[in-house]
Structures are given as structure tokens and as C-alpha cells.
Amino acid sequence: MGEFDLIAAYFTRPVIRAALGVGDDCALLVPTPGMQLATSSDMLVEGRHFLSTVPPDRLGHKALAVNLSDLAACGARPLGFTLALALPRVDETFLAGFSRGLLALADTHGCELVGGDTTQGPLNICITVFGEVPPGQALLRSGARAGDDLYVSGTVGDARLALEAFRGTTPLTGGIFERVRLAMEQPAPRVGLGLALRGVASSAIDVSDGLLGDLGHILRRSGVGAVVDADALPRSADLAAQPIDVQRECGLAGGDDYELLFTAPPGQAGAVTLAARESGVPVTRIGRIEATPGLRLVDGRGAALPHTFGSFDHFKS
Ligand code: ADP
Ligand code: MG
């Protein structure tokens, strides 16, 4: 099977919303008149962003999910995406599973695959997503203000717990391992919540590199500080069953969560609850934005906790 047969078999489908999809030199997208185009790229490198043990359908899902998560964090509606793929060899079992997982998530969010590039090389996946947002309504990292409440969606820390289990540092029993592994390998991008938070949230980011590190981006871009209650972090029952230091490390600094971390003025608390209900994604208040720069981490009784603000950095770890 050659390059073009491969593209035809696994990555070509009839266009739905686009004016032109796979097969020409460019694809043609049709944003709604007056909307701003939102775009973002994320690359997944074997050994760096995923383990060789990941089932291909979950890898396809995740490659798109991490990109859709960036659209969600901006409150953008997905339109389409391109896929640049380097493959060591043509492995049809892999390609069938990968494209199945990828295109199933694409269909869920009405985000069509319109083009890409395919080459031979070490397994590497780069997706670029395109979405749209009304002018002035994109959720940005820079909008947090003193007095705003700080929220996070879903639960955090399971993906990191799974990684530690794979590394052998935190042994987990079968059922727990399979559940947290699913959180790591098949995250759900919070696209509906991001859309529902337009006009409600004052700032937002998706948690990819660890909650505290990603919060640091909001604080710096907004010129504010925050107090965070470590005990308020939403955790799965599986993570909550681990020792408290494991819970805190995974929840605060774990990464790969793809939850939305956002701020909203106290007057919008009801609207936040409504956005969570509308999108079917739970949201938890975990702290407050303050004028004094820096991060103050406390426990449930308000006692100060030590912390490192560090975020995952590919060139430092
Ligand atoms: P070009 O030489 O003009 O860059 P290619 O020969 O690389 O085009 O690709 C042929 C067509 O297939 C193009 O429309 C391109 O967007 C599409 N394509 C290539 N790889 C992929 C892929 N992995 N997924 C989807 N579309 C792809
Ligand atoms: Mg090309």
C-alpha cells in the first residue's frame, strides 16, 4: 500500500461543511460570515506524549482531543482539522484503529478532517484544528480580575496517576489501573463547556501541563495572583483512595488532564452552574483571584501549604 492508497483508505471521507476536503493542494473551509477563525496545533511524539502500549484507536482519539481542548479553552466551535502523520511503516491494523478513534471523536464534535501530510519516519502525529468564535468573545488567559472565583471542570490527576503506574512508582490494582489509564489515553475535550462559558468566564486555559503551572499562565497574563484550596480539587474516587501526597502531586502538578481551568466574577456564579448543567460537565470552585501577584496554596482549613509553581517543560524534564 502506497502513500496515496493509505490516505484514500483511512483519511478520506466525503466533505460535510467544508467547500473542499482531502485531495487537492489546499482544503477550503467556510467559516460563518463575521466570525473569527481560531486555530491551534499540537504534536504527539512517541515516548514523549504517549507510550508505545497505547491502543491505536485511543491514540487517534487523543491526538484530536488535545487539539479540540485548545478550541474549548478559547470558547471556539470546531470546524475542521488537518493531520500531518509520520509512520515508520504501513501497518494496516494500526491505521484502521487509529483512524477509527480519530474520526469517531471528529464526528462527535462535527470537526471534519480536510487535509494533511503523510510521510515515512518515526511515529509522530501533528494536528491543526480550526474553529470559529464571534469577535470579542474568545476566552483568553488575560482576563482574570481580583475577586473572581477560580474553577476547574471534571476531575484532575488521574492521567498522572496512570503514568506513575506505568512507570512502576505507584502500583495500582486492575480495576483502578484500567480506569485511570482510560483518563490518560482517552481524555474528553470540554468543547460544550467552553462554548457555554462564552460571556460568563473572564479567563480560561485547558490543563495540559499541570493545574498549578497552567494557572501560572493565567496569573501572569492577567497580572493577578490567586489563592487555591488544595483540598477542594475535584478528584476521582480512584485518586482519592491514594495517599494524600500522591493526590496532591497528581492533582496539582499532574498534567494531561484536558480539563478547563477558568475564572468568573462572583456575580456569574449562577451562570457558571448553568453552563456546567447545560454541557453535562461538573465544575468545582477551587479558589479565588487576588490583586497580590503569586500563588498561595492552602489546605481545607486555610493553612498555607508549600508548593512549586513548576509546569511541565519538555526541555527541563
Ligand atoms: P501536496 O503534495 O500537494 O502537499 P500530498 O500529496 O501531500 O499533497 O497530499 C495529497 C492530498 O492528501 C492533499 O489534499 C493532502 O491534504 C491530503 N493528505 C495527505 N495526508 C493526509 C492525512 N494524513 N490525512 C488527511 N489528508 C491527507
Ligand atoms: Mg504534502
PDB file of C-alpha atoms and ligand atoms in Angstrom, residues 3-4 6-8 10-13 20-27 81-87 95 98 102 113-119 126, ligand 1:
ATOM      1  CA  GLU A   3       1.044   6.859   0.390  1.00  0.00           C
ATOM      2  CA  PHE A   4      -1.987   7.809  -1.700  1.00  0.00           C
ATOM      3  CA  LEU A   6      -3.263   4.894   2.511  1.00  0.00           C
ATOM      4  CA  ILE A   7      -4.716   8.420   2.508  1.00  0.00           C
ATOM      5  CA  ALA A   8      -7.663   7.281   0.386  1.00  0.00           C
ATOM      6  CA  TYR A  10      -8.073   5.746   6.041  1.00  0.00           C
ATOM      7  CA  PHE A  11      -8.209   9.539   5.894  1.00  0.00           C
ATOM      8  CA  THR A  12     -10.583  10.486   3.077  1.00  0.00           C
ATOM      9  CA  ARG A  13     -14.302  10.960   3.593  1.00  0.00           C
ATOM     10  CA  LEU A  20     -13.171  21.235  -0.362  1.00  0.00           C
ATOM     11  CA  GLY A  21     -11.565  18.407   1.604  1.00  0.00           C
ATOM     12  CA  VAL A  22      -8.768  15.900   1.046  1.00  0.00           C
ATOM     13  CA  GLY A  23      -7.329  15.562  -2.488  1.00  0.00           C
ATOM     14  CA  ASP A  24      -6.228  18.980  -3.724  1.00  0.00           C
ATOM     15  CA  ASP A  25      -3.323  21.262  -2.860  1.00  0.00           C
ATOM     16  CA  CYS A  26      -5.393  23.097  -0.243  1.00  0.00           C
ATOM     17  CA  ALA A  27      -8.640  22.447   1.579  1.00  0.00           C
ATOM     18  CA  PHE A  81      -8.645  19.845  11.126  1.00  0.00           C
ATOM     19  CA  THR A  82      -5.580  18.683   9.228  1.00  0.00           C
ATOM     20  CA  LEU A  83      -3.428  15.693  10.104  1.00  0.00           C
ATOM     21  CA  ALA A  84       0.332  15.509   9.498  1.00  0.00           C
ATOM     22  CA  LEU A  85       1.475  11.972  10.100  1.00  0.00           C
ATOM     23  CA  ALA A  86       4.876  10.266  10.102  1.00  0.00           C
ATOM     24  CA  LEU A  87       4.672   6.466  10.142  1.00  0.00           C
ATOM     25  CA  LEU A  95      -4.117   2.597  10.683  1.00  0.00           C
ATOM     26  CA  PHE A  98      -6.050   4.981  14.677  1.00  0.00           C
ATOM     27  CA  LEU A 102      -9.742   9.788  15.393  1.00  0.00           C
ATOM     28  CA  LEU A 113     -10.627  16.054   8.511  1.00  0.00           C
ATOM     29  CA  VAL A 114      -9.896  18.205   5.442  1.00  0.00           C
ATOM     30  CA  GLY A 115      -6.236  17.526   4.659  1.00  0.00           C
ATOM     31  CA  GLY A 116      -2.778  16.772   5.930  1.00  0.00           C
ATOM     32  CA  ASP A 117       0.525  15.245   5.036  1.00  0.00           C
ATOM     33  CA  THR A 118       1.782  11.670   5.230  1.00  0.00           C
ATOM     34  CA  THR A 119       5.405  10.624   5.331  1.00  0.00           C
ATOM     35  CA  CYS A 126       0.611  16.664  14.338  1.00  0.00           C
TER      36      CYS A 126
HETATM   37  P1  ADP B   1       0.838  18.013  -1.722  1.00  0.00           P
HETATM   38  O1  ADP B   1       1.930  17.284  -2.444  1.00  0.00           O
HETATM   39  O2  ADP B   1       0.074  18.983  -2.562  1.00  0.00           O
HETATM   40  O3  ADP B   1       1.290  18.586  -0.416  1.00  0.00           O
HETATM   41  P2  ADP B   1       0.058  15.465  -0.808  1.00  0.00           P
HETATM   42  O4  ADP B   1       0.452  14.632  -1.961  1.00  0.00           O
HETATM   43  O5  ADP B   1       0.979  15.546   0.350  1.00  0.00           O
HETATM   44  O6  ADP B   1      -0.270  16.924  -1.345  1.00  0.00           O
HETATM   45  O7  ADP B   1      -1.375  15.001  -0.245  1.00  0.00           O
HETATM   46  C1  ADP B   1      -2.434  14.733  -1.151  1.00  0.00           C
HETATM   47  C2  ADP B   1      -3.733  15.117  -0.520  1.00  0.00           C
HETATM   48  O8  ADP B   1      -3.967  14.290   0.608  1.00  0.00           O
HETATM   49  C3  ADP B   1      -3.792  16.560  -0.010  1.00  0.00           C
HETATM   50  O9  ADP B   1      -5.099  17.039  -0.205  1.00  0.00           O
HETATM   51  C4  ADP B   1      -3.499  16.423   1.450  1.00  0.00           C
HETATM   52  O10 ADP B   1      -4.106  17.452   2.202  1.00  0.00           O
HETATM   53  C5  ADP B   1      -4.129  15.073   1.768  1.00  0.00           C
HETATM   54  N1  ADP B   1      -3.489  14.348   2.873  1.00  0.00           N
HETATM   55  C6  ADP B   1      -2.213  13.903   2.966  1.00  0.00           C
HETATM   56  N2  ADP B   1      -2.009  13.225   4.108  1.00  0.00           N
HETATM   57  C7  ADP B   1      -3.176  13.258   4.782  1.00  0.00           C
HETATM   58  C8  ADP B   1      -3.611  12.742   6.024  1.00  0.00           C
HETATM   59  N3  ADP B   1      -2.801  12.064   6.852  1.00  0.00           N
HETATM   60  N4  ADP B   1      -4.896  12.977   6.400  1.00  0.00           N
HETATM   61  C9  ADP B   1      -5.701  13.674   5.588  1.00  0.00           C
HETATM   62  N5  ADP B   1      -5.381  14.161   4.423  1.00  0.00           N
HETATM   63  C10 ADP B   1      -4.130  13.976   3.987  1.00  0.00           C
END
